[in-house]
Amino acid sequence: MSLEFLQDSVQFLKGVGPHRSNALAQAGIHSIHDLLAYYPRRYLDRTSVARIAEVQAGSDPVTVLGTIVQTAIIPGRRTRRFEITIEDEPGRRIKCVWFQGVAWVSKSLEKGSRIAVHGKPGKYGAGLSLSHPEFDLLDEDSTSLDTGRIIALYPGTALLEKSGFTSRTFRKIIYALIKERGEELQETLPAHVVSENELIDGRVARRAIHFPKSNPELTEARDRLKFEELFFFQLMLATKRLGHKKIPGTAMRSGGPLERHFLDDIIPFQLTGDQQKALSDIRRDMANGVQMNRLLQGDVGSGKTVVAAIASLIAIDSGHQVAFMAPTEILAEQHFRSIGALFKRLGIQIEILTGSTPPAEKRAIYEGLASGQIKVVVGTHAIIQDKVVFQNLGLSVIDEQHRFGVLQRAELTGKGTTPHTLLMTATPIPRSLALTLYGDIDVSVIRELPPGRQPIKTKMVREKDRTAVYAQMKQVLAEGGQCYVVFPLVEESEKMEDLKDAISGHQAIQEAFPGVQAELIHGRMKSAEKEEIMARFVSGESGILVSTTVIEVGVDVPNATFMLIEHAERFGLSQLHQLRGRIGRGSQASTCMLMAEYRQSEVSRRRLNVMESTTDGFKISEFDMELRGAGDFFGTRQSGLPTFRIADLTTDYAILERARRAAFSIIDADPELKNPEHSKMRRYFKLFFERDGLRLSRIG
Ligand code: ADP
Ligand code: MG
């Protein structure tokens, strides 16, 4: 009954020793558990191996298997290359070529060896070739392929390979391990989870992932191990969530005078069903004596701000203050204007505090917050500075929370005793990522847009269409509408040279639209200047706003019904979606034109096609993940997304959902995992997952 043996070092395994165990350690393999979870990258069997006779140049990657009949190092003018020729049937040959790592590859591959190679076939004179293929030496294993065996191939690293670690080495070591100590492997999941989810036994799965007896068995083993990996991660989130639920918070009752007045007399519309639902979640959270920790997710224009305003009134009605934090000054201004306009009619004192607030005003605001005179402060990270002291902060609303560091969020929530926290994001993310990233906090989603919105028409256009595009813009302007023209920006921090496009674009627009006020806005401007430009666009004084991506988030000008995105092929999908969300915010139909180069990659064409086909942010985010893979979904921005060994958030949503349900219902029923049928799972969790979980940066 020992799970502990999984912690033993690999060093003492048959076939390892100190030298090899060093190489393994470099690859992150320290314990037996690590080794067993070093999953194969691919499998060879009769059905996955192509005959050389069938291979065609230019096809998708193929795996072929044969004997090396020729090897040669061929000197070139500056570099040399290494070539081998493989034959699988008499006269059927394919060449493999290496330009890099020649010394090492040529030492490893000898004439007469059996080898499997994997790569994209190309032409080589009259014959076929693979350039820099993945390869595995096979020898004695390969004959057994003919009898239906499946052979695992392992991911290599240069270091592993230099220490003599081939897939064959892995197979040998793991085979010996399972043969000698396989008895000690344990089922790690409770029996009811295994049966309810129709999983195969954990011990079988651990053997079969390395030595599958058949393809169906391999599939079952893979599904089982994916489930297990996702299950333990969700178990960690469920535990974390339970921790949040123990933090007391001030109970604030809904239905006070300000809230009622606002709902009855101030807002000129009915809340949508999704807004109502989000609001009832929030009301429950704020009233129940536990700190609220909720994320409000909804596309741009879905009406999150109104919901946050009502939450604020609940806090103010019960004698508390509210802090509203936005990632940029423009957004803070925007919130201040829109919420300010609503709240002033209620007689609530609301102020804005940013980096560019003059010192004297700042001091007055600090005083007003400390005395409790000021009920709401809207601002950038300036509101989390030490000097800011609240009399009684009851609610923090954090907009576009992913743009703030974890520390900044923690500081704002540290400003009151335990203020309720409402996070908001207009960046839809795929469901599988949401359940992983925000799996420990409560989420409300607004999918439904307010009624009366006209769908946005989106069209990809070319340079030759520019005259027609301008003609349409003129029409929009003539009818009293306004237009955005957006230029991409390569860097987050806008460099002068990146701005050239936008600056010359602005000049071109001015020439093409005489008599129309066209203004340029970009991130390098002083914020006072930006504010003035925005104010003139909001008031309708200027008709065209030429901008870089500073308008990406949250800007709300319902009268702007046309957007031209220049060099659209350079933007990512989520950014295109965010940009487009600036239009279609009023009752007029809106149009978005994506100006794209003729020459563009397959992926960028698909991105633009997706933009043409839908405006649903959640659908777009799912496409984006499909195109980029879950790991790259957030680009370079640090996301806190864990890396899984076998599960893939791009494809395994169904498994994730089942694993989550199982994990959360266990924690619901047995929060401390005291039930004896959970004891083995609990030990395994403590030994191998809890510590890993702590590496992840979490929000909330
Ligand atoms: P978000 O913050 O989600 O981007 P906003 O709260 O700024 O969206 O709402 C966008 C626009 O829609 C605002 O002008 C707002 O007044 C309006 N709006 C919000 N909710 C409704 C509703 N239920 N019916 C009609 N208009 C609404
Ligand atoms: Mg908003």
CSV table of C-alpha atoms and ligand atoms in Angstrom, one decimal, residues 267-273 275-276 296-308 334-335 338 342 399-400 424-426 446 448-453 553-558 581-582 584-586, ligand 1:
chain,number,residue,atom,x,y,z
A,267,ILE,CA,-31.9,54.0,-16.1
A,268,PRO,CA,-34.0,54.4,-19.2
A,269,PHE,CA,-34.2,50.7,-20.0
A,270,GLN,CA,-35.1,47.2,-18.7
A,271,LEU,CA,-32.2,45.0,-17.7
A,272,THR,CA,-31.7,42.0,-19.9
A,273,GLY,CA,-32.2,38.5,-18.6
A,275,GLN,CA,-28.0,41.2,-16.5
A,276,GLN,CA,-30.8,40.3,-14.1
A,296,LEU,CA,-18.5,39.3,-14.5
A,297,GLN,CA,-17.7,38.2,-18.0
A,298,GLY,CA,-19.4,39.7,-21.0
A,299,ASP,CA,-18.7,41.0,-24.4
A,300,VAL,CA,-18.1,44.7,-25.0
A,301,GLY,CA,-21.4,46.5,-24.9
A,302,SER,CA,-23.2,43.7,-23.1
A,303,GLY,CA,-24.0,46.1,-20.2
A,304,LYS,CA,-21.6,45.1,-17.4
A,305,THR,CA,-21.0,48.7,-16.3
A,306,VAL,CA,-24.7,49.1,-15.4
A,307,VAL,CA,-24.6,45.9,-13.3
A,308,ALA,CA,-21.4,47.1,-11.6
A,334,GLN,CA,-14.9,56.8,-19.6
A,335,HIS,CA,-16.2,55.1,-16.4
A,338,SER,CA,-20.8,57.4,-17.6
A,342,LEU,CA,-25.8,58.5,-13.4
A,399,ASP,CA,-12.4,46.3,-14.8
A,400,GLU,CA,-10.4,44.3,-17.4
A,424,MET,CA,-15.1,42.5,-14.9
A,425,THR,CA,-13.8,41.4,-18.2
A,426,ALA,CA,-14.8,42.1,-21.8
A,446,ILE,CA,-23.7,38.1,-19.9
A,448,GLU,CA,-27.2,38.5,-24.4
A,449,LEU,CA,-26.7,42.0,-25.8
A,450,PRO,CA,-29.1,44.7,-24.9
A,451,PRO,CA,-32.1,44.8,-27.3
A,452,GLY,CA,-32.2,47.0,-30.3
A,453,ARG,CA,-28.6,46.5,-31.3
A,553,VAL,CA,-10.9,48.6,-24.5
A,554,GLY,CA,-14.2,50.1,-23.3
A,555,VAL,CA,-14.5,53.3,-25.2
A,556,ASP,CA,-18.2,54.0,-25.7
A,557,VAL,CA,-19.4,56.3,-28.5
A,558,PRO,CA,-22.7,55.0,-29.7
A,581,GLY,CA,-16.7,46.2,-30.2
A,582,ARG,CA,-16.3,50.0,-30.3
A,584,GLY,CA,-22.5,48.7,-33.0
A,585,ARG,CA,-23.2,50.3,-29.6
A,586,GLY,CA,-26.1,52.4,-30.7
B,1,ADP,P1,-20.0,47.0,-21.1
B,1,ADP,O1,-19.5,47.6,-19.9
B,1,ADP,O2,-20.4,45.6,-20.9
B,1,ADP,O3,-19.1,47.2,-22.3
B,1,ADP,P2,-22.0,49.0,-20.9
B,1,ADP,O4,-22.5,48.7,-19.6
B,1,ADP,O5,-21.0,50.1,-21.1
B,1,ADP,O6,-21.4,47.7,-21.5
B,1,ADP,O7,-23.3,49.1,-21.8
B,1,ADP,C1,-23.2,49.5,-23.2
B,1,ADP,C2,-24.3,50.4,-23.6
B,1,ADP,O8,-25.5,49.7,-23.5
B,1,ADP,C3,-24.4,51.6,-22.6
B,1,ADP,O9,-24.7,52.7,-23.4
B,1,ADP,C4,-25.6,51.2,-21.7
B,1,ADP,O10,-26.3,52.4,-21.2
B,1,ADP,C5,-26.5,50.4,-22.6
B,1,ADP,N1,-27.2,49.4,-21.9
B,1,ADP,C6,-26.8,48.6,-20.9
B,1,ADP,N2,-27.8,47.7,-20.5
B,1,ADP,C7,-28.8,48.0,-21.3
B,1,ADP,C8,-30.1,47.4,-21.4
B,1,ADP,N3,-30.5,46.4,-20.6
B,1,ADP,N4,-31.0,47.9,-22.4
B,1,ADP,C9,-30.6,48.9,-23.2
B,1,ADP,N5,-29.4,49.5,-23.1
B,1,ADP,C10,-28.5,49.0,-22.2
